[in-house]
Amino acid sequence: MELPVIDLEPYLDVISGKYCGDEVLNTQLKTVCSEVSRTLRETGALLIKDPRCSAQDNDRFIDMMEKYFEQPDDVKRHQERPHLHYQKKLQSLPKESQPSTPTGPDPKWRYMWRVGPRPSTTRFQELNSEPVVPEGFPEWKETMDSWGSKMISAIEAVAEMAAIGFGLPKDAFTGLMKQGPHLLAPTGSDLRRHGKEGTVFAGYHYDLNFLTIHGRSRFPGLSIWLRNGKKVEVKVPVGCLLIQTGKQIEWLTGGDCIAGMHEVVVTNRTLDAIKVASQENRSLWRVSSTLFAHIASDAVLKPLGHFAQSPLADKYPPICTGEFVEQELAVINLKGNRGEL
């Protein structure tokens, strides 16, 4: 199955006022918005093309992160921070859709960079902390902030389109995202050391945040599970971004959207990419330029609009988002799971 690619440019043109009087175009956009919400509901994932997020932007970011992850381990440990989502308990699935089981220590690194304005007052200061800037990277802050802000802008456009498609006000989701603890959290996996087929870099899990967005990695390996339980390997075209549903959008839609399960494992396609990179003398660090977009810590998670009348709404009682995140983190500490993309 190929995920559809949604071009955001027509929607961005309309909301900018460029074509506000074109009823035909607006009708077409409503159809596209319905496609966005339907795809998120059925697959938990969506490919988008945003003219503000170029392939060159993604390459610039990955180039810097490859240099960062190639540093000695003891240097990188100066920037260690806690993780903000976890691996869900494995479920009974058909053999062809079974996830891979991690063995041994987690073979990847993750760096967390807080993106966007922080709330002036919050009950959850630890979720809105300042990032650490590593030494020796003068371009670090500008590159991280630039790529992070562009990815958040893409998320916001998709969140608006999804809200329209779900029959909610356009700002139903984005209004709750303001001053959220959004995290640009690239992972680094050393394929020179851990490039054996079947190596698990991110075990079967869902994300606890609202929506997750990724730039295209130079090495494949991501698989997702559709709502029907089918496992699908994701192929992200050049110049596109991947968006995945998290637990917070599941809460806000009363279970109409489900947090998407996924894993990252070394596959045959990964091995092919390793071979090409080796021949071209390129870095063998697999970098995932992942950003976790969150609902604001002090906002309340609850089914919105007509979703409050959903038969499943009682499974999603109102809860402060920061408290919800703390509960998820408690599960991480209890189980010791750190499955991430």
Rosetta silent file (secondary structure, phi, psi, omega in degrees, C-alpha in Angstrom):
SEQUENCE: MELPVIDLEPYLDVISGKYCGDEVLNTQLKTVCSEVSRTLRETGALLIKDPRCSAQDNDRFIDMMEKYFEQPDDVKRHQERPHLHYQKKLQSLPKESQPSTPTGPDPKWRYMWRVGPRPSTTRFQELNSEPVVPEGFPEWKETMDSWGSKMISAIEAVAEMAAIGFGLPKDAFTGLMKQGPHLLAPTGSDLRRHGKEGTVFAGYHYDLNFLTIHGRSRFPGLSIWLRNGKKVEVKVPVGCLLIQTGKQIEWLTGGDCIAGMHEVVVTNRTLDAIKVASQENRSLWRVSSTLFAHIASDAVLKPLGHFAQSPLADKYPPICTGEFVEQELAVINLKGNRGEL
SCORE:     score description
SCORE:     0.000 S_00000001
   1 L     0.000  133.407  176.388    0.000    0.000    0.000 S_00000001
   2 L  -101.616  126.479  175.337    1.236    3.472   -0.915 S_00000001
   3 L   -68.715  141.659  177.213    0.283    6.328    1.405 S_00000001
   4 L   -68.910  149.147  175.688   -1.235    9.307   -0.438 S_00000001
   5 E  -103.947  120.772  179.767    0.868   12.470   -0.752 S_00000001
   6 E  -100.383  120.354  176.527   -1.045   15.635    0.139 S_00000001
   7 E   -84.411  119.590 -177.075    0.302   18.866   -1.384 S_00000001
   8 L   -81.109  -13.019 -172.342   -0.245   21.674    1.139 S_00000001
   9 H   -57.353  -46.660  178.910    0.410   24.528   -1.298 S_00000001
  10 H   -59.181  -40.809  178.878   -3.222   25.042   -2.461 S_00000001
  11 H   -65.449  -42.935  179.355   -4.430   25.144    1.151 S_00000001
  12 H   -63.169  -36.411  177.473   -1.658   27.549    2.151 S_00000001
  13 H   -64.404  -41.444 -178.533   -2.565   29.800   -0.784 S_00000001
  14 H   -67.089  -46.854 -177.142   -6.211   29.899    0.285 S_00000001
  15 H   -70.651  -19.286  175.778   -5.565   30.671    3.958 S_00000001
  16 L   -80.335   -8.566 -179.681   -3.121   33.393    2.894 S_00000001
  17 L    92.819    2.056 -175.829   -5.988   35.050    0.992 S_00000001
  18 L   -65.002  -37.533 -177.866   -4.513   34.463   -2.445 S_00000001
  19 L  -129.716   36.529 -171.904   -7.585   32.642   -3.771 S_00000001
  20 L   -64.115  -20.462 -177.714  -10.210   33.370   -1.153 S_00000001
  21 L   -94.454    0.907 -176.446  -12.909   34.159   -3.744 S_00000001
  22 L   -90.090   98.326 -176.744  -12.572   30.940   -5.742 S_00000001
  23 H   -65.993  -35.890  179.709  -15.521   28.757   -4.655 S_00000001
  24 H   -62.883  -45.566  179.794  -14.453   25.843   -6.880 S_00000001
  25 H   -63.172  -41.986  179.561  -10.993   25.794   -5.317 S_00000001
  26 H   -62.765  -36.523  177.091  -12.465   26.019   -1.818 S_00000001
  27 H   -65.097  -41.954  177.705  -14.728   23.056   -2.609 S_00000001
  28 H   -62.579  -38.904 -179.635  -11.717   21.096   -3.818 S_00000001
  29 H   -67.027  -35.407  176.494   -9.849   21.948   -0.627 S_00000001
  30 H   -62.015  -36.705  176.942  -12.717   20.655    1.514 S_00000001
  31 H   -64.733  -42.042  178.912  -12.370   17.388   -0.377 S_00000001
  32 H   -65.402  -40.155  178.391   -8.626   17.350    0.337 S_00000001
  33 H   -61.236  -39.237  176.682   -9.273   18.100    4.020 S_00000001
  34 H   -64.699  -35.720  177.337  -11.623   15.121    4.125 S_00000001
  35 H   -65.171  -39.434  178.307   -8.850   13.035    2.552 S_00000001
  36 H   -61.787  -51.198 -178.375   -6.445   14.157    5.291 S_00000001
  37 H   -65.148  -39.942  179.691   -8.804   13.219    8.125 S_00000001
  38 H   -63.422  -43.391 -178.431   -9.787    9.929    6.457 S_00000001
  39 H   -66.466  -42.329  177.331   -6.158    8.903    5.920 S_00000001
  40 H   -62.466  -37.921  179.962   -5.170    9.756    9.500 S_00000001
  41 H   -68.142  -43.809 -172.354   -8.165    7.784   10.743 S_00000001
  42 H   -85.514  -30.846 -174.184   -7.556    4.697    8.599 S_00000001
  43 H  -117.740  -21.218 -176.251   -3.752    4.505    8.503 S_00000001
  44 L    73.644    9.385 -178.243   -2.412    6.663   11.330 S_00000001
  45 E  -150.539  155.596 -177.014    0.076    8.156    8.849 S_00000001
  46 E  -154.408  137.022  173.625    0.168   10.714    6.044 S_00000001
  47 E   -99.514  135.076 -179.823    2.728   11.931    3.509 S_00000001
  48 E  -130.616  158.109  172.785    2.749   15.650    2.760 S_00000001
  49 E  -124.383  117.412 -177.410    4.573   18.070    0.488 S_00000001
  50 L  -118.278  119.551 -177.839    5.051   21.545    1.953 S_00000001
  51 L   -61.308  -17.560 -179.857    6.690   24.216   -0.245 S_00000001
  52 L   -83.557  -13.140 -178.006    8.141   25.791    2.914 S_00000001
  53 L  -118.445   92.809 -175.097   10.041   22.576    3.788 S_00000001
  54 L   -86.425  163.435  174.753   12.442   21.761    0.971 S_00000001
  55 H   -61.985  -32.186  178.610   14.611   18.685    0.467 S_00000001
  56 H   -66.551  -37.965  175.971   17.597   21.034    0.824 S_00000001
  57 H   -60.739  -45.606 -179.970   16.364   22.094    4.287 S_00000001
  58 H   -62.925  -43.366  179.995   16.133   18.443    5.307 S_00000001
  59 H   -62.814  -41.521  179.456   19.608   17.679    3.901 S_00000001
  60 H   -59.965  -42.600  179.983   21.146   20.620    5.753 S_00000001
  61 H   -66.285  -47.643 -177.942   19.686   19.369    9.009 S_00000001
  62 H   -64.800  -38.365  177.680   20.742   15.749    8.458 S_00000001
  63 H   -56.209  -45.675 -179.029   24.275   16.815    7.436 S_00000001
  64 H   -67.309  -41.710 -177.980   24.700   18.604   10.768 S_00000001
  65 H   -69.103  -33.092  175.517   23.196   15.762   12.782 S_00000001
  66 H   -60.987  -42.645  178.331   25.443   13.189   11.086 S_00000001
  67 H   -64.411  -38.547  179.768   28.457   15.214   12.233 S_00000001
  68 H   -64.653  -49.996 -176.232   27.003   15.436   15.731 S_00000001
  69 H   -69.933  -20.958  177.866   26.310   11.706   16.068 S_00000001
  70 L   -75.085   -8.310  177.281   29.747   10.815   14.664 S_00000001
  71 L   -67.177  159.645  176.773   31.332   12.370   17.779 S_00000001
  72 L   -57.723  149.893 -177.087   32.685   10.080   20.530 S_00000001
  73 H   -57.614  -41.136 -176.023   30.035    8.651   22.856 S_00000001
  74 H   -66.921  -25.340  176.704   31.365   10.417   25.954 S_00000001
  75 H   -72.821  -43.128 -178.306   31.003   13.795   24.210 S_00000001
  76 H   -68.575  -26.977 -177.674   27.376   13.158   23.278 S_00000001
  77 H   -65.599  -15.659  177.721   26.475   12.039   26.798 S_00000001
  78 H   -66.847  -19.092 -177.862   26.805   15.643   27.971 S_00000001
  79 H  -107.057   13.664 -176.382   23.485   16.356   26.241 S_00000001
  80 L   -62.473  138.751  176.927   21.472   13.357   27.505 S_00000001
  81 L  -140.817  159.055  177.626   17.822   14.071   28.359 S_00000001
  82 L   -64.673  156.050  177.698   14.756   11.916   29.252 S_00000001
  83 L   -92.577  158.386 -174.893   12.566   10.585   26.424 S_00000001
  84 L  -119.670   25.314  166.200    8.925   11.559   25.964 S_00000001
  85 L  -163.444  171.892 -168.414    7.182    8.463   24.597 S_00000001
  86 L  -146.335  172.041  179.852    7.318    4.710   24.887 S_00000001
  87 L   -84.885  127.027  179.125    6.775    1.240   23.431 S_00000001
  88 L   -78.622  154.770  176.858    3.288   -0.164   23.856 S_00000001
  89 L   -57.699  132.458 -178.562    2.650   -3.731   25.014 S_00000001
  90 L   -63.376  141.412 -178.657    2.773   -6.058   21.999 S_00000001
  91 L  -108.645  165.934  178.708   -0.594   -7.263   20.772 S_00000001
  92 L   -74.469  117.090 -178.009   -1.693  -10.487   19.127 S_00000001
  93 L  -133.991  157.459  174.158   -1.143  -10.047   15.379 S_00000001
  94 L   -57.789  154.558 -175.104   -0.869  -12.341   12.322 S_00000001
  95 H   -54.037  -43.349 -176.858    2.645  -13.702   11.762 S_00000001
  96 H   -69.600  -13.978  179.797    3.292  -11.455    8.729 S_00000001
  97 H  -111.416    8.116  178.748    2.368   -8.396   10.804 S_00000001
  98 L   -67.147  137.250  175.746    4.262   -9.302   13.972 S_00000001
  99 L   -74.507  160.194  174.903    6.693   -6.605   15.170 S_00000001
 100 L   -79.362  146.767 -177.904   10.378   -7.296   15.669 S_00000001
 101 L  -100.987  121.270  178.637   11.495   -7.813   19.256 S_00000001
 102 L   -64.779  146.198  173.825   14.430   -5.693   20.512 S_00000001
 103 L  -131.679  139.220  178.850   17.319   -7.511   22.192 S_00000001
 104 L    75.916 -171.733 -178.394   20.055   -5.955   24.291 S_00000001
 105 L   -63.937  153.833  177.249   20.655   -2.219   24.906 S_00000001
 106 L   -62.010  120.356 -173.445   18.949    0.418   22.758 S_00000001
 107 L   -90.936   31.735  179.744   21.344    0.875   19.783 S_00000001
 108 E  -138.490  165.929  176.954   20.507    4.501   18.998 S_00000001
 109 E  -116.109  151.329  175.907   21.034    8.038   20.260 S_00000001
 110 E  -137.999  136.976  176.282   18.440   10.791   20.560 S_00000001
 111 L  -116.132  134.718 -179.097   18.886   14.551   20.978 S_00000001
 112 L  -107.322  129.103  177.206   16.010   16.750   22.251 S_00000001
 113 E  -130.936  116.108 -179.577   15.596   20.384   21.153 S_00000001
 114 E   -70.870  129.420 -177.078   12.651   22.424   22.432 S_00000001
 115 L  -119.378  137.411  175.487   11.045   24.408   19.587 S_00000001
 116 L    93.356  170.022 -178.308    8.736   27.411   19.785 S_00000001
 117 L   -68.156  147.786  178.384    7.693   29.817   22.571 S_00000001
 118 L  -100.834  153.393  176.885    7.290   28.547   26.110 S_00000001
 119 L   -68.194  143.536  179.908    4.420   29.445   28.456 S_00000001
 120 L   -68.280  -32.778  174.856    5.245   32.222   30.925 S_00000001
 121 L  -134.643  139.781  179.422    3.644   30.154   33.683 S_00000001
 122 L  -157.858  149.317  176.045    3.034   26.411   33.748 S_00000001
 123 L   -79.947   -8.152 -171.489    2.496   23.613   36.253 S_00000001
 124 L  -125.526   61.780 -175.848    4.819   21.422   34.175 S_00000001
 125 H   -59.592  -35.185 -177.261    8.128   23.270   34.029 S_00000001
 126 H   -66.491  -21.631  178.171   10.116   20.057   33.474 S_00000001
 127 H   -87.546   -4.045 -177.066    8.245   19.502   30.183 S_00000001
 128 H  -127.481   34.431 -174.490    9.161   22.992   28.977 S_00000001
 129 L   -77.541  162.431  178.550   12.868   23.101   29.855 S_00000001
 130 L   -74.598  143.202  178.088   15.645   24.830   27.937 S_00000001
 131 L   -78.177  165.837  177.289   17.653   22.695   25.489 S_00000001
 132 L  -101.334  133.039  178.575   21.383   22.043   25.701 S_00000001
 133 L   -99.447  118.227  179.980   23.637   23.426   22.931 S_00000001
 134 L   -71.352  149.436  178.830   26.593   21.147   22.137 S_00000001
 135 L   -73.893  151.847  174.991   30.021   22.716   21.717 S_00000001
 136 L    86.671    9.135  179.523   31.660   22.972   18.314 S_00000001
 137 L  -130.207   79.534 -177.170   28.490   23.622   16.299 S_00000001
 138 L   -61.405  -24.189 -178.543   28.121   27.398   15.751 S_00000001
 139 L   -89.145    1.422 -169.784   25.247   26.793   13.303 S_00000001
 140 H   -56.731  -58.603 -173.822   23.375   24.574   15.777 S_00000001
 141 H   -61.624  -44.767 -178.011   20.676   26.895   17.148 S_00000001
 142 H   -64.514  -41.606 -179.359   19.829   28.507   13.817 S_00000001
 143 H   -67.301  -44.954 -179.545   19.617   25.145   12.020 S_00000001
 144 H   -64.619  -46.383 -178.862   17.552   23.492   14.753 S_00000001
 145 H   -65.947  -39.805 -178.603   15.164   26.449   15.129 S_00000001
 146 H   -64.729  -52.716 -178.621   14.780   26.896   11.370 S_00000001
 147 H   -66.959  -39.462  179.581   14.000   23.259   10.571 S_00000001
 148 H   -63.052  -44.056 -178.641   11.924   22.848   13.720 S_00000001
 149 H   -67.475  -34.966  177.945    9.754   25.896   13.028 S_00000001
 150 H   -67.077  -39.415  179.090    9.164   24.813    9.427 S_00000001
 151 H   -68.880  -36.407  176.675    8.061   21.360   10.558 S_00000001
 152 H   -65.424  -40.075  177.996    5.720   22.866   13.159 S_00000001
 153 H   -60.616  -39.482  177.743    4.211   25.089   10.463 S_00000001
 154 H   -65.189  -43.463  177.460    3.574   21.988    8.357 S_00000001
 155 H   -59.472  -43.632 -178.290    1.975   20.226   11.345 S_00000001
 156 H   -62.711  -40.356  177.891   -0.260   23.232   11.998 S_00000001
 157 H   -63.754  -44.123  178.599   -1.491   23.251    8.393 S_00000001
 158 H   -65.112  -39.212  179.467   -2.252   19.527    8.549 S_00000001
 159 H   -62.857  -39.482  176.716   -3.956   19.977   11.948 S_00000001
 160 H   -65.931  -45.464 -179.953   -6.216   22.663   10.456 S_00000001
 161 H   -63.242  -40.267  178.450   -7.021   20.520    7.423 S_00000001
 162 H   -64.394  -41.898  179.311   -7.727   17.519    9.643 S_00000001
 163 H   -59.840  -45.022  177.953  -10.018   19.597   11.870 S_00000001
 164 H   -61.138  -44.674  179.636  -12.004   20.748    8.832 S_00000001
 165 H   -63.626  -30.794  179.029  -12.170   17.178    7.564 S_00000001
 166 L   -83.898   -2.485 -178.938  -13.429   15.972   10.955 S_00000001
 167 L    79.472   26.361  177.732  -16.165   18.634   10.956 S_00000001
 168 L  -108.084  165.026  172.578  -14.545   20.719   13.697 S_00000001
 169 L   -57.425  148.289 -175.755  -13.582   24.427   13.712 S_00000001
 170 L   -54.207  -37.239 -176.204  -10.371   25.036   11.771 S_00000001
 171 L   -96.121   17.363 -177.031   -8.462   25.983   14.944 S_00000001
 172 L   -57.346  -41.113  179.742   -9.842   23.160   17.102 S_00000001
 173 L   -90.700  -45.851 -174.950   -6.420   21.495   17.316 S_00000001
 174 H   -65.158  -30.284  176.991   -4.037   24.387   16.650 S_00000001
 175 H   -62.836  -31.929  179.222   -5.633   26.476   19.387 S_00000001
 176 H   -83.578  -16.154 -178.506   -4.638   23.782   21.876 S_00000001
 177 H   -82.558  -15.550 -174.279   -1.120   23.495   20.428 S_00000001
 178 L   -58.055  127.867 -178.981   -0.105   27.065   21.262 S_00000001
 179 L    60.730   27.522  174.112    3.004   27.106   23.481 S_00000001
 180 L   -71.647  157.859 -178.683    3.026   23.319   23.571 S_00000001
 181 L   -80.842   62.018 -178.213    6.315   21.579   24.520 S_00000001
 182 L   -65.516  137.216 -175.530    7.157   20.690   20.911 S_00000001
 183 E  -125.567  121.797  167.537   10.369   18.704   20.588 S_00000001
 184 E   -85.381  115.604 -168.518   12.681   18.360   17.616 S_00000001
 185 L  -134.195   72.017 -179.877   14.197   15.002   18.521 S_00000001
 186 L   -66.901  140.835  174.670   16.490   13.518   15.875 S_00000001
 187 E  -103.284  152.278  176.151   17.716    9.975   16.422 S_00000001
 188 E  -128.796  124.111 -179.923   21.096    8.667   15.349 S_00000001
 189 E  -123.810  122.743 -176.337   21.732    4.979   14.613 S_00000001
 190 E   -82.124  100.615 -177.646   25.233    3.791   13.738 S_00000001
 191 H   -75.861  -14.592  175.121   24.735    1.411   10.813 S_00000001
 192 H   -70.031  -36.840 -179.854   28.447    0.642   10.698 S_00000001
 193 H   -93.314  -32.288 -172.875   28.154   -1.021   14.109 S_00000001
 194 H  -125.022   41.166 -176.728   24.484   -2.000   14.058 S_00000001
 195 L   -97.244   22.680  179.068   23.760   -2.585   10.376 S_00000001
 196 L   -81.632  137.563  179.406   22.777   -6.238   10.610 S_00000001
 197 L   -56.192  133.160 -179.496   19.414   -7.170    9.104 S_00000001
 198 L    96.400  -10.440  177.745   16.777   -7.417   11.821 S_00000001
 199 L   -63.042  130.288 -177.382   18.448   -4.971   14.230 S_00000001
 200 E   -96.269  117.627  176.369   15.695   -3.035   16.015 S_00000001
 201 E   -94.733  -27.820  176.263   16.282    0.706   16.381 S_00000001
 202 E  -144.834  109.225 -178.267   12.763    1.517   17.566 S_00000001
 203 E   -68.260  164.749 -179.087   10.580   -1.254   18.939 S_00000001
 204 E   -50.552  118.614 -174.504    6.839   -1.534   18.304 S_00000001
 205 E  -163.452  168.560  168.307    5.277    1.536   19.932 S_00000001
 206 L  -118.893  167.176  178.367    3.015    4.549   19.627 S_00000001
 207 L   -99.473  140.746 -176.568    3.818    8.203   20.338 S_00000001
 208 L   -83.981  -10.290 -175.536    2.181    9.937   23.289 S_00000001
 209 L   -82.464 -166.328 -175.955    2.119   13.401   21.666 S_00000001
 210 L   -80.430  -67.700  174.362   -0.411   14.962   19.247 S_00000001
 211 E  -134.867  145.150  177.028    1.183   14.489   15.816 S_00000001
 212 E  -113.277  138.158  179.613    4.709   13.402   14.891 S_00000001
 213 E  -128.208  141.970 -179.078    6.464   14.629   11.747 S_00000001
 214 E  -131.232  139.443  164.845    9.631   13.327   10.095 S_00000001
 215 E   -77.804  165.098 -178.483   11.843   14.496    7.287 S_00000001
 216 L   -68.803  127.108  175.659   12.969   11.790    4.874 S_00000001
 217 L   -80.396  154.433  177.558   15.766    9.615    6.286 S_00000001
 218 L   -80.036   -8.272  178.605   18.667    8.588    4.040 S_00000001
 219 L  -131.291  122.744  179.611   18.181    4.993    5.195 S_00000001
 220 L   -71.271  176.014  178.875   14.782    3.232    5.114 S_00000001
 221 L   149.402   -8.025 -179.055   13.501    0.930    7.833 S_00000001
 222 E   -81.631  130.576  171.569   10.249    2.428    9.162 S_00000001
 223 E  -124.956  145.235  177.729    7.151    0.208    9.213 S_00000001
 224 E  -122.073  160.967  174.803    3.670    1.191   10.398 S_00000001
 225 E  -110.835  124.788  176.032    0.571   -0.791   11.350 S_00000001
 226 L   -71.639  169.041 -177.206   -2.723    0.181    9.733 S_00000001
 227 L   -62.102  -27.046  179.144   -5.878    0.220   11.791 S_00000001
 228 L   -82.527    3.563  177.695   -6.773   -3.242   10.449 S_00000001
 229 L    92.386   -2.480 -179.573   -3.513   -4.635   11.873 S_00000001
 230 L   -76.280  136.406  178.587   -1.654   -4.881    8.578 S_00000001
 231 E   -90.465  132.265 -177.232    2.065   -4.037    8.680 S_00000001
 232 E  -133.536  129.379  174.270    3.316   -1.692    5.926 S_00000001
 233 E   -80.515  128.334 -174.507    6.870   -0.509    5.189 S_00000001
 234 L   -88.500  134.000  175.089    6.802    3.245    4.575 S_00000001
 235 L  -117.695  114.474 -177.232    8.515    4.810    1.572 S_00000001
 236 L   -97.743  115.465  179.349    8.926    8.594    1.864 S_00000001
 237 L   -64.715  154.950  177.049    9.488   10.315   -1.517 S_00000001
 238 L   -59.154  135.078  178.995   12.220   12.949   -1.823 S_00000001
 239 L    85.621    1.738 -179.324   10.931   16.361   -0.753 S_00000001
 240 L  -109.918  164.422  177.668    8.087   14.911    1.331 S_00000001
 241 E  -123.511  149.703  178.379    7.421   14.680    5.049 S_00000001
 242 E  -107.484  132.608  176.397    5.773   11.891    7.021 S_00000001
 243 E  -118.509  137.607  179.219    3.142   12.626    9.680 S_00000001
 244 E  -128.157  147.292  179.793    1.929   10.072   12.236 S_00000001
 245 E   -78.842  140.665  176.618   -0.920   10.178   14.732 S_00000001
 246 L  -112.583 -179.694 -175.180   -0.126   10.242   18.443 S_00000001
 247 H   -66.518  -29.302 -176.498   -2.110    9.458   21.572 S_00000001
 248 H   -70.089  -35.021  176.216   -3.222   13.064   22.118 S_00000001
 249 H   -72.190  -29.894  174.266   -5.161   13.258   18.824 S_00000001
 250 H   -60.604  -42.833 -179.832   -6.737    9.906   19.733 S_00000001
 251 H   -63.815  -44.762 -175.051   -7.949   11.530   22.960 S_00000001
 252 H   -71.202  -22.352  178.722   -9.277   14.646   21.203 S_00000001
 253 L  -104.099   12.263  177.127  -11.214   12.602   18.626 S_00000001
 254 L    57.439   34.656  177.967  -12.647   10.173   21.151 S_00000001
 255 L    86.472    1.303  176.190  -10.903    7.227   19.517 S_00000001
 256 L   -65.818  -39.544  169.332  -11.954    8.081   15.960 S_00000001
 257 L  -101.002  140.547  178.348   -8.215    8.448   15.268 S_00000001
 258 L  -115.211  138.422  176.338   -5.950    5.877   16.909 S_00000001
 259 L   -56.085  124.643 -173.883   -2.318    6.484   17.861 S_00000001
 260 L   -75.028  131.826  176.422   -0.356    4.780   15.085 S_00000001
 261 E   -84.792  143.255 -179.082    1.886    1.833   15.971 S_00000001
 262 E  -159.000  166.510  177.342    5.292    1.725   14.281 S_00000001
 263 E  -150.652  161.325  173.248    8.852    0.389   14.467 S_00000001
 264 E  -126.622  119.673 -174.914   12.249    1.009   12.839 S_00000001
 265 E  -138.009  145.736  174.791   14.249   -2.087   11.902 S_00000001
 266 L   -68.338  120.046 -178.465   17.182   -2.787    9.564 S_00000001
 267 L  -117.344 -178.702  175.284   15.628   -4.348    6.439 S_00000001
 268 H   -59.481  -38.105  178.719   16.844   -5.444    3.016 S_00000001
 269 H   -66.264  -36.032  175.719   16.152   -1.929    1.771 S_00000001
 270 H   -62.886  -44.537 -179.945   18.282   -0.547    4.600 S_00000001
 271 H   -61.650  -38.707  177.431   21.133   -2.868    3.594 S_00000001
 272 H   -62.186  -42.341 -179.875   20.870   -1.672   -0.019 S_00000001
 273 H   -67.956  -35.802  176.499   21.117    1.954    1.152 S_00000001
 274 H   -61.873  -43.548 -179.110   24.117    1.086    3.370 S_00000001
 275 H   -61.155  -45.641  179.680   25.893   -0.440    0.371 S_00000001
 276 H   -64.635  -44.651 -179.606   25.329    2.653   -1.777 S_00000001
 277 H   -62.170  -38.735  178.900   26.395    5.033    1.027 S_00000001
 278 H   -64.837  -42.642  179.750   29.583    3.000    1.595 S_00000001
 279 H   -64.195  -32.421 -178.888   30.441    3.099   -2.108 S_00000001
 280 L   -93.478    5.467  178.060   29.925    6.889   -2.112 S_00000001
 281 L    57.661   39.554  177.204   31.937    7.310    1.128 S_00000001
 282 L   -97.632  167.251 -179.848   28.961    8.909    2.909 S_00000001
 283 L   -60.702  142.929  176.335   28.075    8.764    6.596 S_00000001
 284 L  -105.831   23.312  171.536   26.576    5.492    7.828 S_00000001
 285 E   -90.114  124.874  175.834   24.653    7.139   10.644 S_00000001
 286 E   -85.215  113.047 -179.153   20.901    6.809   10.109 S_00000001
 287 E  -106.235  128.321  173.111   19.393   10.164   11.143 S_00000001
 288 E  -110.196  116.085 -177.851   15.658   10.594   11.635 S_00000001
 289 L   -87.424   76.197 -173.625   14.674   14.273   11.784 S_00000001
 290 E   -91.359  136.932  172.903   11.711   13.692   14.058 S_00000001
 291 E  -127.621  129.469  177.577    9.582   16.415   15.654 S_00000001
 292 E  -100.180  112.763  176.936    6.945   15.695   18.296 S_00000001
 293 E   -91.567  128.569 -174.582    4.136   18.281   18.256 S_00000001
 294 L  -115.279  154.465  163.047    2.291   18.454   21.575 S_00000001
 295 L   -73.868  145.597 -177.939   -0.883   19.917   22.966 S_00000001
 296 L   -54.838  141.096 -174.190    0.021   22.615   25.537 S_00000001
 297 L   -57.743  -35.306 -175.851    0.872   21.124   28.934 S_00000001
 298 L   -93.755    0.255  176.272   -1.791   23.120   30.810 S_00000001
 299 L   -79.592  159.857 -179.093   -4.559   22.510   28.236 S_00000001
 300 E   -98.429  129.054  173.767   -7.218   19.856   28.853 S_00000001
 301 E   -86.718  124.443  175.199   -7.381   16.723   26.716 S_00000001
 302 L  -164.870  155.787  178.364  -10.965   15.626   26.015 S_00000001
 303 L   -57.683  132.202 -175.956  -13.058   14.612   22.985 S_00000001
 304 L   -94.949  149.384  171.908  -13.865   17.749   20.983 S_00000001
 305 H    50.949 -131.615 -177.207  -17.170   18.818   19.419 S_00000001
 306 H   -65.932  -17.249  178.029  -19.299   15.948   18.104 S_00000001
 307 H   -66.826  -19.691  178.332  -16.645   13.458   19.271 S_00000001
 308 H   -66.863  -20.201  177.907  -17.892   14.051   22.825 S_00000001
 309 H   -96.497    6.086  179.464  -21.036   12.085   21.827 S_00000001
 310 L   -64.771  146.080  176.761  -19.008    9.180   20.456 S_00000001
 311 L   -59.000  -22.802 -178.690  -19.763    5.728   21.948 S_00000001
 312 L   -95.242   -0.772 -172.809  -16.082    5.571   22.925 S_00000001
 313 H   -57.225  -33.022 -178.462  -15.940    9.032   24.515 S_00000001
 314 H   -64.441  -20.594  177.800  -16.132    7.621   28.062 S_00000001
 315 H   -75.331   -9.087 -175.591  -12.752    5.938   27.470 S_00000001
 316 L  -126.992   68.379 -179.253  -11.209    9.421   27.137 S_00000001
 317 L   -68.722  154.917  179.340  -12.153   11.415   30.265 S_00000001
 318 L   -56.306  136.191  178.569  -10.900   15.011   30.598 S_00000001
 319 E  -152.763  140.468  175.769   -7.309   15.210   31.783 S_00000001
 320 E   -64.343  133.838 -174.651   -4.710   17.959   31.889 S_00000001
 321 H   -58.265  -41.060  179.077   -2.203   17.254   29.101 S_00000001
 322 H   -61.200  -38.865  177.606    0.784   17.606   31.401 S_00000001
 323 H   -66.341  -39.513  177.771   -0.715   15.044   33.790 S_00000001
 324 H   -60.202  -45.139  179.533   -1.352   12.720   30.844 S_00000001
 325 H   -63.131  -41.889  179.093    2.293   13.010   29.763 S_00000001
 326 H   -62.028  -37.401  177.531    3.497   12.346   33.307 S_00000001
 327 H   -64.134  -41.731  178.475    1.370    9.191   33.435 S_00000001
 328 H   -64.885  -41.244  179.143    2.918    7.990   30.167 S_00000001
 329 H   -65.237  -33.428  177.918    6.408    8.760   31.465 S_00000001
 330 H   -63.868  -34.779  177.701    5.655    6.771   34.616 S_00000001
 331 H   -67.624  -38.101  176.458    4.965    3.763   32.400 S_00000001
 332 H   -58.082  -49.222 -177.320    8.351    4.286   30.708 S_00000001
 333 H   -64.879  -34.744 -178.507   10.097    4.254   34.074 S_00000001
 334 H   -71.013  -44.486 -175.095    8.103    1.228   35.222 S_00000001
 335 H   -92.293  -18.804 -178.256    8.691   -0.895   32.120 S_00000001
 336 L    70.875   22.643 -178.364   12.064    0.519   31.094 S_00000001
 337 L   -92.375  137.380  178.135   10.866    0.774   27.478 S_00000001
 338 L  -136.700   53.896  179.273   12.297    3.371   25.135 S_00000001
 339 L   -79.393  119.493 -175.580   10.856    2.508   21.760 S_00000001
 340 L  -144.426  160.444  174.248   11.183    5.550   19.511 S_00000001
 341 L  -101.184    0.000    0.000   11.472    6.590   15.907 S_00000001
